[in-house]
Amino acid sequence: QRSKLLVTRTLPRLSQARLDKGFDGVDIVQWKEDRAIPRQEFLKLAKGADGILCLLTDKIDAELLDAAGPQLKVVSTMSVGYDHVTVSELEARKIALGITPGVLTEATADTTVLLVLSAARRLREGVDAVIQGKWGTWSPTWLLGSQLTDKTVGIVGLGRIGVAVAKRLKAFGVQKFVYHGTRPKKDAEKEVGGEFEFVDMDRLLKESDVICVCCALTDKTKNMFNYEAFSKMKDTVVFVNTARGGLVEQDGLIRALREGKLGSVGLDVTVPEPLPTDSELLSFPNCIVLPHIGSGTLETRTAMSEIAIENVLSGIKGERLPHPHDE
Ligand code: GLV
Ligand code: GLV
């Protein structure tokens, strides 16, 4: 009996070529437009699927699983984050969930450092000044940013990506890392080397010169960065979020920026995505926003789509996934 695989977008070239060649015994249905599959279309195409290869833009909830039907064995998301998936609904139906951990660590850490330096050195203002003819002369006092040498960096979530960020920032002369998460991580501290301290959120907010958000979005972490949290930060802080927009209570962030409470901000993730161009968030020269491209290198995106394919094929065959979400 043949299986049905639904793929919700065109994949990077190498993986797409594999899909185009096909897999024995598998009928592939694919949404090939380069925009998120509309919900109604998703519900319709999911019907009868044994496996679904989806993206972080596709909500996987009870309605979708019901629309798919009881034969569905696996959901494989081409992402490391899975806050778009209602895990309890999958568990209740014994549907496996695959993710793409590990392969996007380096690219995402690179993007985090890119935003830290861009925010700290006022990249947006500098580029805008050149383009708009506002570059008068070399000036001892113009467009001065801050540097990482001897600073304290706060990392929220010292997981794979947090560690990779710390390793990179250490090379810029950071003096000390403070971090917060579910528990102290001695192995991670050792892997990076240098001075580390596991602290409560309050201390992290107050003591950090730079704050990097590298944790997963869950019910517990949702909106953890609200106006009150921003108010506790140094008024020179460099705040960078490359994890999920939902970790930040965005109106609180906007208010803090409006009141001049933050040094500079770098975001790769927002609510919603895409961020409407009339969002007040885009009006602050000291806030730079990227369009969720943390893992956006050809190498990494190819590795992610390859893992997503392996996960979904294993799941369809009823085998253990190479990269399940809970490992
Ligand atoms: C990207 O945000 C991912 O979760 O892979
Ligand atoms: C800067 O360009 C310098 O020469 O100091």
Short mmCIF file of N, CA and C in Angstrom, two decimals, residues 162-318:
data_model
loop_
_atom_site.label_atom_id
_atom_site.label_comp_id
_atom_site.label_asym_id
_atom_site.label_seq_id
_atom_site.Cartn_x
_atom_site.Cartn_y
_atom_site.Cartn_z
N GLY A 162 22.95 28.91 22.66
CA GLY A 162 23.51 29.80 23.67
C GLY A 162 25.01 29.57 23.86
N VAL A 163 25.41 28.31 23.88
CA VAL A 163 26.83 27.97 24.02
C VAL A 163 27.62 28.49 22.82
N ALA A 164 27.08 28.29 21.63
CA ALA A 164 27.78 28.74 20.41
C ALA A 164 27.90 30.26 20.37
N VAL A 165 26.90 30.95 20.91
CA VAL A 165 26.96 32.41 20.99
C VAL A 165 28.05 32.83 21.97
N ALA A 166 28.07 32.17 23.13
CA ALA A 166 29.06 32.51 24.15
C ALA A 166 30.48 32.29 23.64
N LYS A 167 30.70 31.18 22.94
CA LYS A 167 32.03 30.90 22.37
C LYS A 167 32.48 32.04 21.46
N ARG A 168 31.56 32.49 20.62
CA ARG A 168 31.90 33.56 19.69
C ARG A 168 32.18 34.86 20.43
N LEU A 169 31.30 35.21 21.38
CA LEU A 169 31.45 36.50 22.06
C LEU A 169 32.68 36.54 22.96
N LYS A 170 33.07 35.37 23.46
CA LYS A 170 34.27 35.30 24.28
C LYS A 170 35.48 35.83 23.51
N ALA A 171 35.51 35.54 22.22
CA ALA A 171 36.62 35.98 21.38
C ALA A 171 36.67 37.51 21.23
N PHE A 172 35.56 38.18 21.59
CA PHE A 172 35.53 39.64 21.51
C PHE A 172 35.94 40.29 22.84
N GLY A 173 36.42 39.47 23.78
CA GLY A 173 36.94 40.03 25.02
C GLY A 173 35.92 40.19 26.13
N VAL A 174 34.79 39.51 26.02
CA VAL A 174 33.80 39.55 27.09
C VAL A 174 34.44 39.04 28.39
N GLN A 175 34.14 39.74 29.47
CA GLN A 175 34.78 39.37 30.74
C GLN A 175 34.03 38.27 31.47
N LYS A 176 32.71 38.37 31.43
CA LYS A 176 31.91 37.45 32.25
C LYS A 176 30.58 37.13 31.59
N PHE A 177 30.16 35.89 31.76
CA PHE A 177 28.83 35.49 31.29
C PHE A 177 27.94 35.18 32.49
N VAL A 178 26.76 35.77 32.50
CA VAL A 178 25.74 35.34 33.46
C VAL A 178 24.66 34.68 32.61
N TYR A 179 24.03 33.66 33.14
CA TYR A 179 23.00 33.01 32.34
C TYR A 179 21.86 32.52 33.20
N HIS A 180 20.71 32.35 32.54
CA HIS A 180 19.53 31.86 33.23
C HIS A 180 18.87 30.79 32.37
N GLY A 181 18.17 29.88 33.01
CA GLY A 181 17.49 28.80 32.30
C GLY A 181 16.87 27.90 33.33
N THR A 182 16.54 26.68 32.91
CA THR A 182 15.87 25.77 33.85
C THR A 182 16.82 25.26 34.92
N ARG A 183 18.12 25.20 34.60
CA ARG A 183 19.07 24.69 35.59
C ARG A 183 20.50 25.10 35.21
N PRO A 184 21.42 25.08 36.19
CA PRO A 184 22.83 25.37 35.87
C PRO A 184 23.37 24.32 34.90
N LYS A 185 24.26 24.73 34.02
CA LYS A 185 24.81 23.79 33.04
C LYS A 185 26.33 23.84 33.08
N LYS A 186 26.88 23.04 33.99
CA LYS A 186 28.33 23.04 34.21
C LYS A 186 29.10 22.60 32.97
N ASP A 187 28.56 21.60 32.25
CA ASP A 187 29.25 21.12 31.04
C ASP A 187 29.34 22.22 29.99
N ALA A 188 28.25 22.95 29.84
CA ALA A 188 28.24 24.04 28.87
C ALA A 188 29.23 25.13 29.28
N GLU A 189 29.27 25.44 30.58
CA GLU A 189 30.22 26.44 31.07
C GLU A 189 31.64 26.04 30.71
N LYS A 190 31.95 24.76 30.99
CA LYS A 190 33.31 24.25 30.72
C LYS A 190 33.63 24.28 29.24
N GLU A 191 32.61 23.94 28.43
CA GLU A 191 32.85 23.90 26.98
C GLU A 191 33.28 25.27 26.45
N VAL A 192 32.70 26.32 27.00
CA VAL A 192 33.06 27.67 26.55
C VAL A 192 34.33 28.14 27.25
N GLY A 193 34.41 27.87 28.54
CA GLY A 193 35.54 28.35 29.33
C GLY A 193 35.31 29.79 29.75
N GLY A 194 36.09 30.27 30.74
CA GLY A 194 35.92 31.64 31.20
C GLY A 194 34.93 31.71 32.35
N GLU A 195 34.63 32.93 32.76
CA GLU A 195 33.82 33.14 33.96
C GLU A 195 32.33 33.04 33.65
N PHE A 196 31.65 32.14 34.35
CA PHE A 196 30.21 31.94 34.18
C PHE A 196 29.52 31.98 35.52
N GLU A 197 28.31 32.52 35.54
CA GLU A 197 27.51 32.41 36.76
C GLU A 197 26.05 32.20 36.38
N PHE A 198 25.44 31.16 36.99
CA PHE A 198 24.00 30.90 36.82
C PHE A 198 23.28 31.82 37.78
N VAL A 199 22.42 32.69 37.26
CA VAL A 199 21.77 33.69 38.12
C VAL A 199 20.26 33.68 37.91
N ASP A 200 19.53 34.35 38.80
CA ASP A 200 18.09 34.48 38.58
C ASP A 200 17.86 35.59 37.54
N MET A 201 16.65 35.66 37.01
CA MET A 201 16.37 36.59 35.94
C MET A 201 16.65 38.03 36.36
N ASP A 202 16.29 38.34 37.60
CA ASP A 202 16.46 39.70 38.09
C ASP A 202 17.91 40.17 37.97
N ARG A 203 18.81 39.30 38.42
CA ARG A 203 20.24 39.67 38.35
C ARG A 203 20.71 39.74 36.91
N LEU A 204 20.24 38.81 36.09
CA LEU A 204 20.66 38.84 34.69
C LEU A 204 20.26 40.16 34.04
N LEU A 205 19.02 40.58 34.31
CA LEU A 205 18.53 41.82 33.70
C LEU A 205 19.33 43.02 34.17
N LYS A 206 19.67 43.03 35.46
CA LYS A 206 20.34 44.20 36.05
C LYS A 206 21.82 44.27 35.72
N GLU A 207 22.47 43.11 35.61
CA GLU A 207 23.94 43.12 35.51
C GLU A 207 24.49 43.04 34.09
N SER A 208 23.65 42.66 33.14
CA SER A 208 24.17 42.42 31.79
C SER A 208 24.33 43.70 30.97
N ASP A 209 25.47 43.80 30.27
CA ASP A 209 25.66 44.88 29.31
C ASP A 209 25.03 44.49 27.97
N VAL A 210 25.04 43.18 27.72
CA VAL A 210 24.43 42.64 26.50
C VAL A 210 23.55 41.48 26.93
N ILE A 211 22.35 41.38 26.39
CA ILE A 211 21.47 40.24 26.69
C ILE A 211 21.12 39.53 25.39
N CYS A 212 21.41 38.22 25.33
CA CYS A 212 21.06 37.41 24.16
C CYS A 212 20.00 36.40 24.55
N VAL A 213 18.89 36.42 23.83
CA VAL A 213 17.80 35.49 24.12
C VAL A 213 17.96 34.27 23.20
N CYS A 214 18.20 33.12 23.81
CA CYS A 214 18.50 31.89 23.06
C CYS A 214 17.67 30.71 23.57
N CYS A 215 16.50 30.95 24.12
CA CYS A 215 15.73 29.86 24.72
C CYS A 215 14.49 29.55 23.87
N ALA A 216 13.87 28.45 24.18
CA ALA A 216 12.67 28.03 23.45
C ALA A 216 11.46 28.81 23.95
N LEU A 217 10.47 28.97 23.07
CA LEU A 217 9.19 29.58 23.47
C LEU A 217 8.27 28.48 23.99
N THR A 218 7.87 28.63 25.26
CA THR A 218 6.93 27.68 25.87
C THR A 218 5.90 28.50 26.65
N ASP A 219 4.93 27.82 27.25
CA ASP A 219 3.95 28.54 28.08
C ASP A 219 4.66 29.31 29.19
N LYS A 220 5.77 28.74 29.68
CA LYS A 220 6.50 29.39 30.79
C LYS A 220 7.31 30.59 30.35
N THR A 221 7.83 30.55 29.13
CA THR A 221 8.73 31.64 28.71
C THR A 221 8.02 32.72 27.89
N LYS A 222 6.80 32.46 27.51
CA LYS A 222 6.04 33.42 26.71
C LYS A 222 6.00 34.79 27.40
N ASN A 223 6.28 35.85 26.65
CA ASN A 223 6.23 37.23 27.15
C ASN A 223 7.14 37.48 28.35
N MET A 224 8.20 36.67 28.52
CA MET A 224 9.04 36.86 29.70
C MET A 224 9.76 38.21 29.69
N PHE A 225 9.98 38.76 28.49
CA PHE A 225 10.57 40.10 28.42
C PHE A 225 9.44 41.11 28.22
N ASN A 226 8.94 41.61 29.36
CA ASN A 226 7.87 42.61 29.32
C ASN A 226 8.43 43.96 29.76
N TYR A 227 7.57 44.95 29.84
CA TYR A 227 8.03 46.31 30.17
C TYR A 227 8.82 46.33 31.48
N GLU A 228 8.30 45.58 32.45
CA GLU A 228 8.98 45.54 33.76
C GLU A 228 10.39 44.99 33.61
N ALA A 229 10.54 43.93 32.82
CA ALA A 229 11.87 43.35 32.60
C ALA A 229 12.79 44.36 31.91
N PHE A 230 12.26 45.04 30.89
CA PHE A 230 13.09 46.02 30.18
C PHE A 230 13.49 47.17 31.11
N SER A 231 12.60 47.51 32.05
CA SER A 231 12.88 48.61 32.98
C SER A 231 14.03 48.29 33.93
N LYS A 232 14.24 47.00 34.16
CA LYS A 232 15.32 46.59 35.06
C LYS A 232 16.68 46.60 34.38
N MET A 233 16.68 46.57 33.06
CA MET A 233 17.95 46.50 32.33
C MET A 233 18.71 47.82 32.41
N LYS A 234 20.03 47.76 32.18
CA LYS A 234 20.83 48.99 32.10
C LYS A 234 20.30 49.83 30.95
N ASP A 235 20.37 51.16 31.07
CA ASP A 235 19.85 51.97 29.96
C ASP A 235 20.81 52.00 28.77
N THR A 236 21.93 51.28 28.91
CA THR A 236 22.87 51.14 27.79
C THR A 236 22.81 49.74 27.20
N VAL A 237 21.89 48.92 27.67
CA VAL A 237 21.90 47.49 27.30
C VAL A 237 21.78 47.28 25.79
N VAL A 238 22.43 46.21 25.33
CA VAL A 238 22.23 45.75 23.95
C VAL A 238 21.38 44.48 24.08
N PHE A 239 20.14 44.55 23.60
CA PHE A 239 19.21 43.43 23.76
C PHE A 239 18.99 42.76 22.40
N VAL A 240 19.27 41.45 22.34
CA VAL A 240 19.17 40.74 21.07
C VAL A 240 18.31 39.48 21.22
N ASN A 241 17.33 39.33 20.33
CA ASN A 241 16.47 38.14 20.35
C ASN A 241 16.52 37.45 18.99
N THR A 242 17.08 36.24 18.98
CA THR A 242 17.11 35.44 17.75
C THR A 242 16.34 34.14 17.95
N ALA A 243 15.51 34.09 19.01
CA ALA A 243 14.81 32.84 19.34
C ALA A 243 13.38 32.84 18.78
N ARG A 244 12.46 33.45 19.51
CA ARG A 244 11.08 33.57 19.04
C ARG A 244 10.52 34.91 19.48
N GLY A 245 9.72 35.52 18.61
CA GLY A 245 9.13 36.81 18.92
C GLY A 245 8.26 36.78 20.17
N GLY A 246 7.58 35.63 20.38
CA GLY A 246 6.66 35.50 21.50
C GLY A 246 7.31 35.55 22.88
N LEU A 247 8.63 35.49 22.93
CA LEU A 247 9.33 35.61 24.22
C LEU A 247 9.28 37.05 24.71
N VAL A 248 9.06 37.98 23.77
CA VAL A 248 9.04 39.40 24.09
C VAL A 248 7.61 39.92 24.03
N GLU A 249 7.23 40.66 25.06
CA GLU A 249 5.94 41.33 25.05
C GLU A 249 6.20 42.63 24.27
N GLN A 250 5.81 42.63 23.00
CA GLN A 250 6.33 43.64 22.06
C GLN A 250 5.89 45.06 22.38
N ASP A 251 4.67 45.22 22.91
CA ASP A 251 4.24 46.57 23.28
C ASP A 251 5.09 47.10 24.43
N GLY A 252 5.51 46.21 25.31
CA GLY A 252 6.39 46.60 26.41
C GLY A 252 7.76 47.02 25.89
N LEU A 253 8.22 46.31 24.87
CA LEU A 253 9.51 46.66 24.25
C LEU A 253 9.41 48.02 23.58
N ILE A 254 8.31 48.25 22.87
CA ILE A 254 8.12 49.53 22.17
C ILE A 254 8.07 50.67 23.18
N ARG A 255 7.35 50.44 24.29
CA ARG A 255 7.26 51.48 25.32
C ARG A 255 8.64 51.79 25.90
N ALA A 256 9.42 50.74 26.18
CA ALA A 256 10.75 50.93 26.74
C ALA A 256 11.65 51.68 25.76
N LEU A 257 11.54 51.37 24.47
CA LEU A 257 12.34 52.08 23.46
C LEU A 257 11.91 53.54 23.38
N ARG A 258 10.59 53.76 23.40
CA ARG A 258 10.06 55.12 23.33
C ARG A 258 10.57 55.96 24.49
N GLU A 259 10.67 55.34 25.66
CA GLU A 259 11.10 56.07 26.86
C GLU A 259 12.61 56.11 27.01
N GLY A 260 13.33 55.61 26.00
CA GLY A 260 14.80 55.68 26.03
C GLY A 260 15.43 54.79 27.08
N LYS A 261 14.74 53.70 27.45
CA LYS A 261 15.26 52.85 28.51
C LYS A 261 16.28 51.82 28.03
N LEU A 262 16.44 51.70 26.71
CA LEU A 262 17.33 50.66 26.19
C LEU A 262 18.41 51.28 25.29
N GLY A 263 19.61 50.71 25.38
CA GLY A 263 20.70 51.20 24.53
C GLY A 263 20.42 50.91 23.07
N SER A 264 20.35 49.63 22.75
CA SER A 264 20.04 49.25 21.38
C SER A 264 19.46 47.85 21.35
N VAL A 265 18.74 47.58 20.28
CA VAL A 265 18.00 46.33 20.19
C VAL A 265 18.22 45.70 18.83
N GLY A 266 18.41 44.37 18.82
CA GLY A 266 18.53 43.63 17.57
C GLY A 266 17.56 42.45 17.60
N LEU A 267 16.68 42.37 16.61
CA LEU A 267 15.68 41.30 16.60
C LEU A 267 15.73 40.55 15.28
N ASP A 268 15.68 39.23 15.35
CA ASP A 268 15.51 38.42 14.14
C ASP A 268 14.11 37.84 14.11
N VAL A 269 13.38 38.04 15.20
CA VAL A 269 12.05 37.45 15.34
C VAL A 269 11.10 38.48 15.96
N THR A 270 9.85 38.47 15.51
CA THR A 270 8.87 39.45 15.96
C THR A 270 7.49 38.78 16.04
N VAL A 271 6.53 39.54 16.54
CA VAL A 271 5.12 39.13 16.49
C VAL A 271 4.34 40.28 15.87
N PRO A 272 3.64 40.09 14.75
CA PRO A 272 3.67 38.85 13.97
C PRO A 272 4.87 38.84 13.03
N GLU A 273 5.00 37.76 12.31
CA GLU A 273 5.96 37.68 11.22
C GLU A 273 5.19 37.41 9.93
N PRO A 274 5.39 38.21 8.89
CA PRO A 274 6.25 39.40 8.84
C PRO A 274 5.71 40.54 9.71
N LEU A 275 6.63 41.40 10.17
CA LEU A 275 6.25 42.58 10.95
C LEU A 275 5.69 43.63 9.99
N PRO A 276 4.48 44.15 10.25
CA PRO A 276 3.93 45.18 9.35
C PRO A 276 4.88 46.37 9.27
N THR A 277 5.00 46.96 8.08
CA THR A 277 5.97 48.05 7.92
C THR A 277 5.58 49.30 8.72
N ASP A 278 4.32 49.38 9.16
CA ASP A 278 3.94 50.55 9.97
C ASP A 278 4.10 50.28 11.47
N SER A 279 4.76 49.18 11.82
CA SER A 279 5.00 48.91 13.24
C SER A 279 5.91 49.98 13.82
N GLU A 280 5.55 50.48 15.01
CA GLU A 280 6.37 51.51 15.65
C GLU A 280 7.78 50.99 15.94
N LEU A 281 7.91 49.68 16.04
CA LEU A 281 9.21 49.06 16.29
C LEU A 281 10.25 49.49 15.25
N LEU A 282 9.78 49.76 14.04
CA LEU A 282 10.71 50.11 12.96
C LEU A 282 11.08 51.59 12.95
N SER A 283 10.47 52.37 13.87
CA SER A 283 10.73 53.81 13.87
C SER A 283 11.92 54.20 14.74
N PHE A 284 12.46 53.25 15.49
CA PHE A 284 13.56 53.57 16.38
C PHE A 284 14.90 53.31 15.69
N PRO A 285 15.74 54.35 15.56
CA PRO A 285 17.03 54.17 14.88
C PRO A 285 17.92 53.16 15.60
N ASN A 286 17.70 52.99 16.91
CA ASN A 286 18.55 52.07 17.67
C ASN A 286 17.95 50.66 17.76
N CYS A 287 17.01 50.37 16.88
CA CYS A 287 16.44 49.02 16.84
C CYS A 287 16.57 48.49 15.42
N ILE A 288 17.24 47.37 15.28
CA ILE A 288 17.44 46.79 13.96
C ILE A 288 16.69 45.45 13.90
N VAL A 289 15.93 45.27 12.84
CA VAL A 289 15.08 44.08 12.73
C VAL A 289 15.43 43.30 11.47
N LEU A 290 15.67 42.01 11.62
CA LEU A 290 15.91 41.11 10.48
C LEU A 290 14.70 40.20 10.31
N PRO A 291 14.49 39.68 9.09
CA PRO A 291 13.29 38.89 8.80
C PRO A 291 13.42 37.39 9.09
N HIS A 292 13.70 37.03 10.32
CA HIS A 292 13.81 35.63 10.75
C HIS A 292 14.70 34.81 9.79
N ILE A 293 15.97 35.22 9.76
CA ILE A 293 16.94 34.53 8.89
C ILE A 293 18.09 33.94 9.70
N GLY A 294 17.81 33.65 10.99
CA GLY A 294 18.87 33.13 11.86
C GLY A 294 19.61 31.94 11.27
N SER A 295 18.86 31.00 10.71
CA SER A 295 19.49 29.80 10.16
C SER A 295 19.69 29.92 8.65
N GLY A 296 19.57 31.15 8.14
CA GLY A 296 19.50 31.34 6.70
C GLY A 296 20.79 31.31 5.91
N THR A 297 21.49 30.18 5.95
CA THR A 297 22.59 29.97 5.01
C THR A 297 22.23 28.77 4.15
N LEU A 298 22.77 28.73 2.95
CA LEU A 298 22.46 27.61 2.05
C LEU A 298 22.88 26.29 2.69
N GLU A 299 24.04 26.30 3.34
CA GLU A 299 24.54 25.07 3.97
C GLU A 299 23.56 24.57 5.04
N THR A 300 23.19 25.50 5.92
CA THR A 300 22.34 25.11 7.05
C THR A 300 20.92 24.74 6.60
N ARG A 301 20.36 25.54 5.71
CA ARG A 301 18.99 25.24 5.29
C ARG A 301 18.93 23.89 4.55
N THR A 302 20.00 23.57 3.81
CA THR A 302 20.05 22.28 3.13
C THR A 302 20.14 21.16 4.16
N ALA A 303 20.99 21.33 5.16
CA ALA A 303 21.12 20.31 6.21
C ALA A 303 19.79 20.12 6.94
N MET A 304 19.09 21.22 7.17
CA MET A 304 17.79 21.14 7.87
C MET A 304 16.76 20.38 7.03
N SER A 305 16.70 20.69 5.74
CA SER A 305 15.69 20.02 4.92
C SER A 305 16.02 18.54 4.74
N GLU A 306 17.31 18.21 4.70
CA GLU A 306 17.69 16.80 4.60
C GLU A 306 17.25 16.03 5.86
N ILE A 307 17.47 16.63 7.02
CA ILE A 307 17.04 15.98 8.27
C ILE A 307 15.52 15.85 8.30
N ALA A 308 14.85 16.90 7.84
CA ALA A 308 13.38 16.86 7.85
C ALA A 308 12.87 15.72 6.95
N ILE A 309 13.56 15.50 5.84
CA ILE A 309 13.17 14.39 4.95
C ILE A 309 13.43 13.04 5.63
N GLU A 310 14.60 12.90 6.23
CA GLU A 310 14.92 11.63 6.92
C GLU A 310 13.90 11.35 8.01
N ASN A 311 13.57 12.38 8.78
CA ASN A 311 12.58 12.22 9.85
C ASN A 311 11.24 11.74 9.30
N VAL A 312 10.77 12.39 8.25
CA VAL A 312 9.43 12.07 7.78
C VAL A 312 9.40 10.69 7.13
N LEU A 313 10.47 10.32 6.41
CA LEU A 313 10.49 8.99 5.78
C LEU A 313 10.54 7.89 6.84
N SER A 314 11.35 8.09 7.88
CA SER A 314 11.40 7.11 8.97
C SER A 314 10.04 6.96 9.62
N GLY A 315 9.40 8.10 9.87
CA GLY A 315 8.10 8.08 10.52
C GLY A 315 7.04 7.35 9.70
N ILE A 316 7.07 7.60 8.39
CA ILE A 316 6.09 6.95 7.51
C ILE A 316 6.26 5.44 7.56
N LYS A 317 7.52 4.99 7.65
CA LYS A 317 7.79 3.54 7.72
C LYS A 317 7.52 2.98 9.12
N GLY A 318 7.17 3.85 10.05
CA GLY A 318 6.92 3.40 11.41
C GLY A 318 8.21 3.15 12.20
#
